[in-house]
């Protein structure tokens, strides 16, 4: 039965309230533990196509008559186009159209290096690029604002600062036996998905448009493009069957999408606009840098009395305020908390969501701060976390839908207890240590999302969706869910995805929300189809429906009879059984969060500052795990990105001009296979009993969140050095070691000691 | 007219000088299994084998491989390494995967049972942003299973 | 003496010549044409239009390749050197830690010696001193990867691990017109001549003569475990004449270091003084490693 409800939906830390039509979610959750296929490792359904190079990504799609776009981007961080002359470009070989700053999203007032100013469509990309270099521009150079702290002084902010508090920090300060105050900094990080941002736009007439695009949100692109061009949404078809990574940077349409659409409209031909790797590093989003001034106070037994943080986010020219203060507000029980978050509006490329935006940065600061507190109080860091464990949402006191963080800590114990053994393996050059960090993140996804299940005369089932699989293996998980509900082997399930014309609305693949949002819809659709099969079987075999179930490709009766499913589906001939399902509501009055802890073992060469991460143990409570094989890949992938964030990645801007110096993959260093530590994944696979018919909370983001702090805390354990700035480069590590040596030479405190 | 040998098939080379091997494979021959991710030799996604040796096709000029045997992922589709990657889940978005498999098959041709150190050394030129590395190592370690 | 020529049908102006002998190559390398070996450096530079030419001369068949005793053909790839058990440890290790497996399979030792700096300003074509302008953007801006010696007027760092190893090993370079110690191959750029080598136009490196030391080693500090340029590279080679130290990533050219104490003469910039601390440690380890 359909209902209109108001529900709360969270994506990337931002909550929205919405009215949605949902079907009642009447299915009971499956019992915990591995089932026939759900909860069992299943290789990716389309793994073969990807591995053999048969999968066609947007980068591989070539349409008849397709033109290629190239973009003239501002080389300056802030400038005005005084004069632009495209005449020579228009005459260049192969050129079919040139657009200037008067056509949005092109601009004559570029406000960051890389902002698009003009665009060319030509027969080949090389011709388009050559034509771009023939565009003559007279620039008026303006003074860019590059320093986030200066921006705050001048009140140049991307939105109103976020000010949150509960309790009374001054009272907490008075009650504290120990206070730690420190400043932490994190750097600007670039997504660098292997497939760059790109779209192909093809008009049919002047009011129908097909967009092939490497995206995380087919339906979002559809809506944005329709709105931009004033079209009914169902005149826009968005296609993304395979895409090469997004990590938050591809959550909607971008300048390149609209440029392709405009050039296609101008030429009457399909136009591909594909970013080069350098453009990708210039203008496709980033995790903005932060400056965090944090304070924590606690009683001598370790219970926190207050947390206070000021967070400066170098957001850039556009974007939004990522929730850097979120972990401080959410993770621990603490009565008195105050956070102030600023988003500096700068002449730098806009930020974009990047795998747990705000929380990666904020957890680094918070979890390092807590370890510094533990050191000051001489309390074991894991014990300190336990003592401040919250049993209900610290922000608004709602109960958690599920929280297994104490179980995560319990599972961390044996790894944590190896500390002495790890330290004992230190020698004169290499110091070894162990550190941990815990994490919290939003989970559960939400409505709407829909799926259809179609079963034909051959006894095979198709799950018809409008979703995208961004590399997480979510399509395979959907197949497992449908297979489980239909009692079929997973290889008799086909999942259709990647085309808004072919299936119903599906949620964005971001915010760890695909499985928690789409999965229940798929299960509901499969259950609907299963019900219809059973209705038919009841008539065919003269049984009551309630004694029949589907299992192992059979219709099974509780009185012992069983018949192959094909006997029923074979009756269909050209007929089909069509099931539909939708994502039900989120549990009312509850907070759905994921939790976890990571334990890192590191070795530090104290003479050269080299940091080697030898092992990471990742323990996360993510609710029910649908596919442990895909899930462990997500955990490993998140940790490896976290490793890059911690040790080697940094977008650098020339301080006087704001020019990006790390546009290439040799200057911007992501981890190689040689950098990877031993990773142990231990997922607390306990279904969230309040959450949908699945109990899965989502796990794309949790694994990246605590990694940096776990490593920094391990470094402190190994060497006594405080590293408060990411990335932990050689120079940062050497600085920390030097400071630690100087501190040891100068005893602080009682001179008589 | 110069000729190339791609996966054992001969093709007439009509591209202009300066065309990269990657561009030629993808655009002229429609062999889009070889991916271009950086186009300047920094990531390994475009890896193909020339006379069995993994090289970067994005910075190789197509006119320099005339007298050599080029093997792309399309020519390796039946190699057991492909199934090993799928079994081990050694891929996520899959964009870097053809290049990984090209490097991996060359490695095991030279060293059928490589150690962890050997795998990490030989595969360090194939970047993966999704972080499939641990399972890539597992796939290479178990390819004969 | 033959020279295949491929012109372009498709509208580009680039031509590629394929001489089959050294004489043909020498003849082809006139009038602004550029030698192409592995292409790992040249092709990106051409694409970025940092190097411009109408004619590429493929020298693969014109230049010796292979190892014979202490003679190494300039066309030998780093990948081939990486697995050769006979060459000095420092050279083998420098090859093993350079670049990536694919780049080592493509890149030749001759080409590696002639590679340009990775300075991000230079590579992104800022109008810097090395490009013929009058300021060093790195000195004024970000220079964590840059030189600590001889870093004015240009703070670029020479990235070649192999060059540092050969410098410590006291190798000799044989070109198509002369022989010279490798130290003389390089020169610091000056206002009048901003090149880093003293090669004449069209001069081809043919071979390297690398004497076998009593012991040698190469240690490299980089930002990730593999596939990165040296922040600091230290080569040490001990022979009957004593022990020689050479550095990669520390000066605009490969840098011979008299002794560990000579580090005190460095002129680091505020953002790269950390390199000296790393260098000190690696030098001590390298000296210990060769038994000095």
Short mmCIF file of C-alpha atoms in Angstrom, two decimals, chain B residues 2 14-20 39-44 47 53-61 63-68 99 103 117 120-127, chain C residues 4 6-12 14-16 18 36 38-40 43-44 46-48 56 58 60-61 82 96-97 99-106 118 224-227:
data_model
loop_
_atom_site.label_atom_id
_atom_site.label_comp_id
_atom_site.label_asym_id
_atom_site.label_seq_id
_atom_site.Cartn_x
_atom_site.Cartn_y
_atom_site.Cartn_z
CA UNK B 2 53.68 0.43 -43.13
CA UNK B 14 47.57 4.98 -42.04
CA UNK B 15 47.80 7.27 -39.05
CA UNK B 16 49.75 10.51 -39.02
CA UNK B 17 53.19 10.58 -37.46
CA UNK B 18 52.95 11.62 -33.87
CA UNK B 19 49.89 9.46 -33.22
CA UNK B 20 50.34 7.41 -30.10
CA UNK B 39 48.06 10.34 -21.57
CA UNK B 40 51.54 11.21 -20.36
CA UNK B 41 53.07 8.02 -19.02
CA UNK B 42 52.28 8.38 -15.34
CA UNK B 43 49.61 5.80 -14.56
CA UNK B 44 49.97 2.58 -16.57
CA UNK B 47 49.88 -0.68 -20.79
CA UNK B 53 57.24 -6.56 -22.67
CA UNK B 54 54.79 -4.20 -20.95
CA UNK B 55 55.14 -0.61 -22.15
CA UNK B 56 53.04 2.54 -22.09
CA UNK B 57 51.12 2.91 -25.31
CA UNK B 58 50.11 6.51 -24.63
CA UNK B 59 53.67 7.76 -25.03
CA UNK B 60 54.73 5.25 -27.66
CA UNK B 61 54.52 6.59 -31.19
CA UNK B 63 55.26 4.39 -36.09
CA UNK B 64 57.93 2.97 -33.79
CA UNK B 65 56.31 -0.43 -33.32
CA UNK B 66 56.14 -1.47 -36.94
CA UNK B 67 58.48 -4.42 -36.74
CA UNK B 68 57.25 -5.69 -33.36
CA UNK B 99 46.54 -2.49 -17.96
CA UNK B 103 51.47 -6.27 -16.77
CA UNK B 117 58.03 -8.56 -3.34
CA UNK B 120 54.82 -5.36 -5.88
CA UNK B 121 57.91 -4.42 -7.84
CA UNK B 122 56.55 -5.53 -11.21
CA UNK B 123 53.11 -4.00 -10.74
CA UNK B 124 54.19 -0.67 -9.27
CA UNK B 125 53.69 1.07 -12.60
CA UNK B 126 49.96 0.35 -12.72
CA UNK B 127 48.05 2.80 -10.58
CA UNK C 4 63.19 5.23 -44.00
CA UNK C 6 57.45 8.45 -42.74
CA UNK C 7 55.67 11.65 -43.41
CA UNK C 8 52.24 12.30 -42.28
CA UNK C 9 49.16 11.94 -44.38
CA UNK C 10 46.87 13.16 -41.69
CA UNK C 11 47.82 16.78 -41.59
CA UNK C 12 50.48 16.86 -38.90
CA UNK C 14 55.85 15.70 -38.01
CA UNK C 15 58.15 13.34 -39.84
CA UNK C 16 60.01 10.32 -38.49
CA UNK C 18 64.64 5.57 -39.24
CA UNK C 36 64.21 9.61 -30.40
CA UNK C 38 62.69 5.18 -25.81
CA UNK C 39 60.64 8.33 -26.02
CA UNK C 40 59.65 8.37 -22.37
CA UNK C 43 57.22 12.27 -26.37
CA UNK C 44 55.66 14.09 -23.38
CA UNK C 46 56.85 17.21 -27.63
CA UNK C 47 53.23 16.94 -26.67
CA UNK C 48 53.60 19.80 -24.22
CA UNK C 56 62.26 12.82 -35.24
CA UNK C 58 64.69 7.08 -34.40
CA UNK C 60 67.27 2.57 -32.08
CA UNK C 61 69.19 0.88 -34.89
CA UNK C 82 68.11 -3.81 -13.75
CA UNK C 96 65.80 -0.84 -10.27
CA UNK C 97 64.48 2.10 -8.25
CA UNK C 99 60.48 5.15 -12.62
CA UNK C 100 58.11 2.22 -13.24
CA UNK C 101 58.57 -1.18 -14.89
CA UNK C 102 57.01 0.00 -18.14
CA UNK C 103 59.16 3.13 -18.27
CA UNK C 104 62.27 1.08 -17.53
CA UNK C 105 61.40 -1.24 -20.39
CA UNK C 106 61.17 1.71 -22.75
CA UNK C 118 60.81 17.62 -13.03
CA UNK C 224 56.20 6.74 -2.12
CA UNK C 225 57.75 3.30 -2.17
CA UNK C 226 58.10 3.11 -5.93
CA UNK C 227 57.58 5.18 -9.05
#
